[in-house]
Tab-separated table of C-alpha atoms in Angstrom:
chain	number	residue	atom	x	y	z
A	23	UNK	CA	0.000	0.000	0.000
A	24	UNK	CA	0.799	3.384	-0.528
A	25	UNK	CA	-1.157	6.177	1.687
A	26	UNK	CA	-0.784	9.582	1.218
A	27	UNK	CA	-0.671	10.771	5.369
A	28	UNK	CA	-2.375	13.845	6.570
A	29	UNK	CA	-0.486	15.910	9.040
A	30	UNK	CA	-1.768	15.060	13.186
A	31	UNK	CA	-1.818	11.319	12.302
A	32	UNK	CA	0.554	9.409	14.407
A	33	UNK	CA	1.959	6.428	12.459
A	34	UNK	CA	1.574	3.336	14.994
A	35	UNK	CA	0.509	3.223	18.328
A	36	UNK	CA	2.366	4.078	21.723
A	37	UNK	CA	3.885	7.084	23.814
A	38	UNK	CA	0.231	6.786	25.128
A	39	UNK	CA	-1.635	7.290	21.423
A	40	UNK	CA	-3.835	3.790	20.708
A	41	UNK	CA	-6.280	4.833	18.442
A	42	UNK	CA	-6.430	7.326	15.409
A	43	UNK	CA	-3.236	5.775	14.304
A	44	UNK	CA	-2.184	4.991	10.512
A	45	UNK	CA	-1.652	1.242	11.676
A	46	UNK	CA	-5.417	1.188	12.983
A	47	UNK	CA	-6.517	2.822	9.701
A	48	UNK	CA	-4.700	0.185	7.603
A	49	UNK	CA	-5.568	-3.318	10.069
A	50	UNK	CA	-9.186	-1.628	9.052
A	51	UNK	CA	-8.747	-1.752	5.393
A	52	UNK	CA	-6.409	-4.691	5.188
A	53	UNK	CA	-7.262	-6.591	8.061
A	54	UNK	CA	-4.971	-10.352	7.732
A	55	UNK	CA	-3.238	-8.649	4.631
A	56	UNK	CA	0.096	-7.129	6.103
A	57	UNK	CA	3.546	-8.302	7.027
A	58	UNK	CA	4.380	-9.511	10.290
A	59	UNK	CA	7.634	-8.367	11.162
A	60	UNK	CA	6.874	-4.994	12.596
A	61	UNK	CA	4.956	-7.118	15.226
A	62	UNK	CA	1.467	-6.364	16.921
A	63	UNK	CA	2.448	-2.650	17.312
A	64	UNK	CA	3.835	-1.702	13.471
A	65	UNK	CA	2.583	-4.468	11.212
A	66	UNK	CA	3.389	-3.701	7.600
A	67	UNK	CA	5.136	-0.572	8.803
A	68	UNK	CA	8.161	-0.285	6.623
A	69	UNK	CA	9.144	3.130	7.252
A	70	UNK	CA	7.056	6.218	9.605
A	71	UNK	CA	6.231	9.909	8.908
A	72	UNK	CA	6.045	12.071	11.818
A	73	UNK	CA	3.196	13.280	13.290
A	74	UNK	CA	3.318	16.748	12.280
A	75	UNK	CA	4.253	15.475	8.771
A	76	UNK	CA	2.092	14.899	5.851
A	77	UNK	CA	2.694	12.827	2.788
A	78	UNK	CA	3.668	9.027	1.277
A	79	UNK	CA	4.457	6.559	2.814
A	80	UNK	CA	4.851	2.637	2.136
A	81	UNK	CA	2.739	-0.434	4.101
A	82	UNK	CA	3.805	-3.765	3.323
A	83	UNK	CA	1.227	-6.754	3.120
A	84	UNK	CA	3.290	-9.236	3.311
A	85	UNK	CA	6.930	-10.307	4.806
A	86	UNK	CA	8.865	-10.602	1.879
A	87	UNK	CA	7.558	-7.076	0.260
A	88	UNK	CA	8.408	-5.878	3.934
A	89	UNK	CA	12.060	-7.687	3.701
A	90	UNK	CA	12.475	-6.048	-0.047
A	91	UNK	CA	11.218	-2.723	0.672
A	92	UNK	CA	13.525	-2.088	3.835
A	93	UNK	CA	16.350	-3.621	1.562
A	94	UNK	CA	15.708	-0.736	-0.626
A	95	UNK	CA	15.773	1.795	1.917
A	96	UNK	CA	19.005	0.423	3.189
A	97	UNK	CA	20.860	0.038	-0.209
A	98	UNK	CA	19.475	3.326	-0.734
A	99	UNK	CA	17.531	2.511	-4.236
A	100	UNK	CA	14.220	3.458	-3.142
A	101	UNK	CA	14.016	7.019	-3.224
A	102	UNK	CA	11.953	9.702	-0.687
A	103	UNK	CA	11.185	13.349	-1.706
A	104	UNK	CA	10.044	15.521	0.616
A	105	UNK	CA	9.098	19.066	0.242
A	106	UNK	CA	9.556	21.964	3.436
A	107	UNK	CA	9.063	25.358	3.855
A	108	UNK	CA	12.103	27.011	6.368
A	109	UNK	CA	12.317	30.223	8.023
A	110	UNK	CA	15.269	32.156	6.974
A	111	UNK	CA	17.347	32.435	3.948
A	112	UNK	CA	20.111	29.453	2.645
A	113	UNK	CA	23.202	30.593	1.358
A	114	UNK	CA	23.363	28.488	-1.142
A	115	UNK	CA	20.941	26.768	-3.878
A	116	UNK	CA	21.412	23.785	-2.939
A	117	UNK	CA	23.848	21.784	-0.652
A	118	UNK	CA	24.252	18.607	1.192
A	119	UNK	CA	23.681	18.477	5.139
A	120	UNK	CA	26.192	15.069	6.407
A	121	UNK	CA	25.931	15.528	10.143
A	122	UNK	CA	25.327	12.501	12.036
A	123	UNK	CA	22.318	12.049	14.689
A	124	UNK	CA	21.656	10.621	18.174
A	125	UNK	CA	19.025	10.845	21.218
A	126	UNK	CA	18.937	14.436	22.707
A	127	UNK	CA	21.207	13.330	26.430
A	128	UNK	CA	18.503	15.135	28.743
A	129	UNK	CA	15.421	15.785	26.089
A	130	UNK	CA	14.822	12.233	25.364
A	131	UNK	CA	12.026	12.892	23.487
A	132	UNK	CA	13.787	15.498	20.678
A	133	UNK	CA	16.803	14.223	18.431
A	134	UNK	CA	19.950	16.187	18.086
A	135	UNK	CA	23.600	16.445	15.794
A	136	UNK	CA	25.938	14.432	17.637
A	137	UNK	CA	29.671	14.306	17.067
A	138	UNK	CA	31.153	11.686	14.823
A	139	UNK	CA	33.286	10.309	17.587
A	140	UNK	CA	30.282	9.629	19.989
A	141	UNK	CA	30.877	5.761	20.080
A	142	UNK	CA	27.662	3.688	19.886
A	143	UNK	CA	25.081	7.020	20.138
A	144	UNK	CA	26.233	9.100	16.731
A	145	UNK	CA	24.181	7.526	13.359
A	146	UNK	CA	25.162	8.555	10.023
A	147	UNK	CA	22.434	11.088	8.888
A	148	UNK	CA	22.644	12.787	4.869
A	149	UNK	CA	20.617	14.725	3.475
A	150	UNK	CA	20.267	16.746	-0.116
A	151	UNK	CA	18.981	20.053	-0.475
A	152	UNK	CA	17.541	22.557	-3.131
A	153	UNK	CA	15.866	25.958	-3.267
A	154	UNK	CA	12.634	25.691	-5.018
A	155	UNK	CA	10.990	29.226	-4.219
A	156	UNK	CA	12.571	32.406	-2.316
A	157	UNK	CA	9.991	34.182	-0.015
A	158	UNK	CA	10.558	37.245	2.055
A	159	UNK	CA	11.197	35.252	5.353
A	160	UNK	CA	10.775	31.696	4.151
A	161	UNK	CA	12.185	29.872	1.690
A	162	UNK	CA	10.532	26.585	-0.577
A	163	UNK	CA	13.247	23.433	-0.520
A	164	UNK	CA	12.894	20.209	-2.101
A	165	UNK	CA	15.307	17.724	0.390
A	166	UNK	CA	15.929	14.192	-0.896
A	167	UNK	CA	16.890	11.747	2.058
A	168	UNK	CA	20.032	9.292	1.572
A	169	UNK	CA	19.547	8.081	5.463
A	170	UNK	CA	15.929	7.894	7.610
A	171	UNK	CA	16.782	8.895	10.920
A	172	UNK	CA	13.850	10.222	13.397
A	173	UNK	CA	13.884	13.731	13.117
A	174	UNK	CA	16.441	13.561	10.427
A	175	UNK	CA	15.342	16.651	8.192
A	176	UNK	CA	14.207	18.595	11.106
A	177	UNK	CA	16.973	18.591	13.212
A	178	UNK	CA	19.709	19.030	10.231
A	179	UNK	CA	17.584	21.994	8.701
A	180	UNK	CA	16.862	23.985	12.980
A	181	UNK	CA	20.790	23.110	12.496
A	182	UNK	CA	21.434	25.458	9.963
A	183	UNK	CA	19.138	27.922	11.258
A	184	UNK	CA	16.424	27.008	8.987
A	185	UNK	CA	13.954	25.740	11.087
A	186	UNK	CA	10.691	24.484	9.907
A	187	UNK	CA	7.593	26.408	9.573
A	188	UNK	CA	5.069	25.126	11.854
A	189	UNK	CA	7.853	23.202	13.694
A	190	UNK	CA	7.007	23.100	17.862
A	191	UNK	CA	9.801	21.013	18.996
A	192	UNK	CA	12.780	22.211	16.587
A	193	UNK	CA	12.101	25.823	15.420
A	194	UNK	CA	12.949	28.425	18.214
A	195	UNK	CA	12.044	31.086	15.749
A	196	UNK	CA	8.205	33.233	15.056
A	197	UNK	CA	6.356	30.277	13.680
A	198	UNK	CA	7.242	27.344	16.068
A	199	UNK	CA	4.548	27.359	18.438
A	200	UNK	CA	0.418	26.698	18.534
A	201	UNK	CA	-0.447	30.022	18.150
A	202	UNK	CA	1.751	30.291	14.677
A	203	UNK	CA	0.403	27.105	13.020
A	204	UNK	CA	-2.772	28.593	13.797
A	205	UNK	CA	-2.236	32.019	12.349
A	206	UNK	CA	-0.510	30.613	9.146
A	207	UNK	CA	-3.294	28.039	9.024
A	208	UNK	CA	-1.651	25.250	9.405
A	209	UNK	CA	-2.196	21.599	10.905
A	210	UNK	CA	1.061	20.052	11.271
A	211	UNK	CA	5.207	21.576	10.621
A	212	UNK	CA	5.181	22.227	6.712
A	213	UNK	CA	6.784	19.181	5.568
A	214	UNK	CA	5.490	16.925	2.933
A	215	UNK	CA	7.160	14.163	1.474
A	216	UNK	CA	5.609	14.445	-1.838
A	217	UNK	CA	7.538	12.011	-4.050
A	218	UNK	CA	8.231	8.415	-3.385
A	219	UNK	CA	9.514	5.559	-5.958
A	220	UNK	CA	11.010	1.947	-4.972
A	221	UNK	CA	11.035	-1.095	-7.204
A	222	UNK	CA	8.027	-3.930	-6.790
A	223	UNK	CA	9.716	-6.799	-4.911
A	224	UNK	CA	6.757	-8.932	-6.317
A	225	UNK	CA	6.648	-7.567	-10.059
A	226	UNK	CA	10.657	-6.192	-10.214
A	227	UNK	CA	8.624	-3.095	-11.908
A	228	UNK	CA	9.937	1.059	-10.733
A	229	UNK	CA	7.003	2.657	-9.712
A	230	UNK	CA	7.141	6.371	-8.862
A	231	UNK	CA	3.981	8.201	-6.613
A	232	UNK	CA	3.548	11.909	-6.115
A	233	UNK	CA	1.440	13.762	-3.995
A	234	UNK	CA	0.239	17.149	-3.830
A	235	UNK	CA	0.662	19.891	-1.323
A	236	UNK	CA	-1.980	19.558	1.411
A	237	UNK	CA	-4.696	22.066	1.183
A	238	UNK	CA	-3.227	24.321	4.159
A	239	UNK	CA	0.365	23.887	2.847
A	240	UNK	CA	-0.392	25.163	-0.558
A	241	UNK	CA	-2.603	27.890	0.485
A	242	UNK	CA	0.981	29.475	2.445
C-alpha cells in the first residue's frame, strides 16, 4: 500500500496514542493482509512519517515485500522526496547536510547532531537540499533523504538555522509554536514528502507516486 498521510496522524501506536493511528486505519482496510515483522504494534510498517508530517508513505502486506522494501531503503535505491518550507534564507541553492544524529542526552524525546566520535550514540544522517521558491522570510526546498533517521530533516535543517515552519519542537524562531500554526493556518510543521519511488519486490517493476501539497500547505 501506498497512503498519502495527513499531518496530526501518528503512524503506529504508543507514547500513550492507541487509536487514530495509521496502523489502525490500515488493520481496518487490510485486516490479515500485512507483514508480520513490525509485530502487533507496526505491522506492515516499513518506514514512519512524523506526526506533524504529511505525505507518502509505504505499508507492506506481506513479509517478503516488507524484507524487499527495507532492503531498498538500506541500499538506498528506493528514493523519498520531501518538500519543506524554512524560516530564513540558505546561502546556497542547494547543498548537502552530512551531520550525524543521536538521542537528545537530557530531552529524550527530541533528536539532536551528535559528534562523529560519539561511540555507539552518533548515526550517520545525509541529506540533499535545493531551493525551489525564495519568499521574504521563508524559503521553498525540495530535500531528498540518503539516510531515515527520526527527526532527520528537522533537526539538520533547525541546524542550519532554517527551522521548519510550523515546527514546535525544533524551530525556536516566530512560527514554532500553537499560536503560529494557527495564524498561518496550518495543521502540522510544513513538511510533505511528496515524491516516493522503490522497485516492486513482487513484479521487479519502478514505480514512482507523487502527492500534492496539502490544502493548508499550498494555500501558504
Amino acid at each position: 500500500l501506498v497512503i498519502n498521510k495527513p499531518a496530526g496522524m501518528v503512524t503506529h501506536p504508543g507514547a500513550g496514542v492507541n487509536n487514530g493511528t495509521l496502523v489502525n486505519a490500515v488493520l481496518h482496510h487490510a485486516a490479515g493482509s500485512l507483514s508480520s515483522i513490525g509485530g502487533v504494534v507496526r505491522p506492515g510498517i516499513v518506514h514512519r512519517l512524523d506526526k506533524g508530517t504529511s505525505g507518502l508513505i509505504m505499508v507492506a502486506k506481506d513479509d517478503l515485500t516488507h524484507i524487499g522494501l527495507s532492503a531498498q531503503l538500506k541500499q538506498k535505491t528506493a528514493r523519498r522526496s520531501y518538500l519543506a518550507l524554512v524560516e530564513g534564507k540558505p546561502a546556497d541553492e542547494s547543498g548537502t547536510i552530512n551531520l550525524p544524529l543521536g538521542r537528545h542526552p537530557t530531552k529524550r524525546k527530541e533528536m539532536t547532531v551528535m559528534r562523529p566520535d560519539t561511540p555507539g550514540i552518533a548515526r550517520e544522517a545525509i541529506t540533499h537540499y535545493k531551493v525551489v521558491k525564495r519568499f521574504s522570510k521563508y524559503t521553498l526546498l525540495a530535500m531528498e533523504l540518503e539516510t531515515g533517521r527520526t527527526h532527520q530533516i528537522r533537526v539538520h535543517l533547525a541546524h542550519l538555522n532554517l527551522p521548519i515552519v510550523g515546527d514546535l519542537i525544533y524551530n525556536h524562531k516566530t512560527s514554532g509554536s500553537e499560536q503560529a500554526r494557527h495564524k498561518l493556518g496550518l495543521k502540522g510543521q510544513a513538511l510533505h514528502a511528496y515524491k516516493l519511488s522503490f522497485t516492486h519486490p513482487a513484479l521487479d517493476k519502478l514505480l514512482s507516486f507523487e502527492a500534492d501539497l496539502p490544502d493548508d500547505f499550498g494555500k501558504l
